[in-house]
């Protein structure tokens, strides 16, 4: 009987250590609020994703290659050389008011905040319908985002970020509105 008590105490101690270790790990690594983990079905997640994370002052250029229209938003070279604080912007080579450039950048950032995510590998026969290339002042290489649709669900638009295992759902109306901006 004395042995049973010792075994019982050892089991309780072991369970206590396991629970304490588990709880310490959770406190040391709080969940990432920007990207929730995939649900059991690995489908839609309702939390905003915030895939486009940058400060507008860091943006050197944005190139939009869409199915229906393409455009390039870039800082004027003189403004860019003044430590990115200058206010000169060009749209397809023509001067653009700062407010319109900032509005376009804001709408692009907001594009990635409306929908959820799912594993990019779960997309079925996706078709790439465009690209978004963003060049930031502090990066040597531009960041490329692919715009995809599934033939069976063409009302749903997905953005695939280079090197990211997730596909980001975006509003088709917001996507088309941004593509058509001139």
C-alpha atoms as one frame of an Amber mdcrd trajectory, in Angstrom:
protein
   0.000   0.000   0.000   2.907   2.304   0.740   4.225   1.618  -2.789   0.866
   2.579  -4.316   0.984   5.941  -2.518   4.499   6.609  -3.827   3.505   5.682
  -7.377   0.402   7.856  -7.063   2.490  10.759  -5.744   5.013  10.312  -8.572
   2.234  10.316 -11.173   0.709  13.465  -9.638   4.115  15.154  -9.594   4.740
  14.171 -13.220   1.330  15.512 -14.265   2.027  18.741 -12.381   5.361  19.174
 -14.193   3.735  18.495 -17.566   0.941  20.996 -16.912   3.379  23.634 -15.622
   5.606  23.172 -18.680   2.628  23.463 -20.994   1.358  26.626 -19.283   4.827
  28.210 -19.241   5.140  27.575 -22.973   1.800  29.237 -23.634   2.783  32.303
 -21.600   6.182  32.564 -23.275   4.668  32.225 -26.746   1.352  34.108 -26.828
  -0.829  33.543 -29.908  -0.157  35.783 -32.914  -3.259  37.943 -33.258  -2.416
  38.909 -36.864  -2.453  35.325 -38.052  -4.681  32.838 -36.304  -3.937  29.151
 -36.664  -5.856  27.134 -39.205  -9.202  25.746 -38.096  -9.754  22.000 -37.870
 -11.110  21.946 -41.420  -8.232  24.186 -42.599 -10.669  26.434 -44.417 -11.757
  30.030 -43.789 -10.540  31.989 -40.775 -12.442  35.089 -39.758  -9.613  37.144
 -38.272  -8.091  39.980 -40.361  -4.789  38.987 -41.878  -2.938  42.237 -42.469
  -0.729  40.711 -45.156   0.389  44.104 -46.516   2.414  45.522 -43.658   4.442
  48.577 -44.459   4.777  52.246 -43.713   3.874  54.360 -46.760   7.154  56.241
 -46.382   9.002  52.976 -47.090   7.240  52.315 -50.399   9.348  52.956 -53.473
   6.921  51.495 -56.020   3.856  49.311 -56.523   3.319  47.537 -59.826  -0.135
  46.087 -60.460  -0.425  43.598 -63.324  -4.072  42.610 -63.509  -6.187  40.685
 -65.959  -8.029  43.823 -67.086  -5.626  46.635 -66.325  -2.098  47.386 -65.186
  -0.566  50.369 -63.451   2.669  51.449 -61.782   2.757  53.792 -58.805   6.233
  55.028 -57.949   8.004  57.797 -56.140   9.584  60.469 -58.234  13.322  59.943
 -58.255  14.008  63.380 -56.676  11.522  62.690 -53.860  12.921  59.214 -53.305
  16.455  60.547 -52.959  15.345  62.904 -50.182  15.206  60.009 -47.675  11.788
  58.869 -48.903  10.089  61.806 -47.196   9.451  63.703 -50.418   5.922  63.821
 -51.672   6.349  63.297 -55.400   4.466  60.373 -56.921   4.005  59.137 -60.474
   1.237  56.928 -61.829   2.253  55.314 -65.117   4.846  58.069 -65.534   2.461
  61.008 -64.921   2.454  63.148 -61.781  -0.088  62.084 -59.196  -1.313  64.139
 -56.221  -0.001  62.864 -52.897  -3.531  62.322 -51.565  -4.349  59.978 -54.457
  -1.107  58.026 -54.018  -1.739  57.669 -50.285  -5.341  56.610 -50.961  -4.170
  53.919 -53.373  -1.606  52.591 -50.876  -4.216  52.597 -48.092  -6.718  50.699
 -50.265  -4.052  48.144 -51.131  -3.236  47.588 -47.444  -6.955  47.316 -46.625
  -7.419  44.779 -49.407  -5.650  42.170 -47.322  -7.648  42.843 -44.161 -11.158
  41.875 -45.262 -10.997  38.121 -45.594  -9.548  35.126 -43.898  -6.882  32.667
 -44.867  -6.515  29.077 -45.890  -3.598  26.909 -46.884  -2.386  27.853 -50.355
  -1.906  24.157 -51.096  -5.650  23.604 -50.624  -6.577  25.820 -53.588  -7.946
  23.673 -56.392  -6.615  24.318 -59.914  -6.052  27.992 -59.156  -5.447  30.348
 -62.060  -3.059  33.268 -61.601  -4.841  36.378 -62.897  -2.308  38.991 -61.874
   0.585  40.094 -59.718   1.306  42.877 -57.272   4.964  43.806 -56.896   5.879
  46.074 -53.974   9.343  47.553 -53.615  10.237  49.006 -50.224  13.161  51.322
 -49.602  14.834  49.000 -47.136  14.598  45.820 -49.215  16.882  44.884 -52.068
  14.353  42.625 -53.760  10.709  43.527 -54.412   8.012  41.466 -52.759   5.746
  39.690 -55.245   2.142  38.719 -54.537   0.186  36.491 -56.924  -3.527  37.079
 -57.479  -5.402  33.815 -57.984  -8.906  32.477 -58.507 -10.235  28.935 -58.551
 -12.204  28.162 -61.745 -15.053  26.617 -59.742 -15.208  29.625 -57.381 -14.362
  32.600 -59.602 -16.190  35.021 -57.280 -13.468  34.449 -54.671 -10.076  36.158
 -55.105  -6.963  34.943 -53.289  -3.594  36.607 -52.838  -0.569  34.369 -52.465
   2.445  35.912 -50.804   5.827  34.649 -51.912   7.184  32.196 -49.337   3.968
  32.168 -47.269   2.025  28.882 -46.936  -1.274  30.767 -46.634  -3.605  32.169
 -49.282  -5.348  35.404 -48.277  -8.985  35.946 -49.200  -9.836  39.397 -50.531
 -13.047  41.083 -51.573 -13.497  40.740 -55.342 -15.215  44.143 -55.514 -12.385
  45.871 -53.627  -9.842  44.064 -55.802 -11.559  45.165 -59.037 -11.994  48.722
 -57.758  -8.280  48.973 -56.983  -7.348  47.466 -60.343  -9.480  50.014 -62.214
  -8.206  53.083 -60.328  -6.706  55.705 -62.649
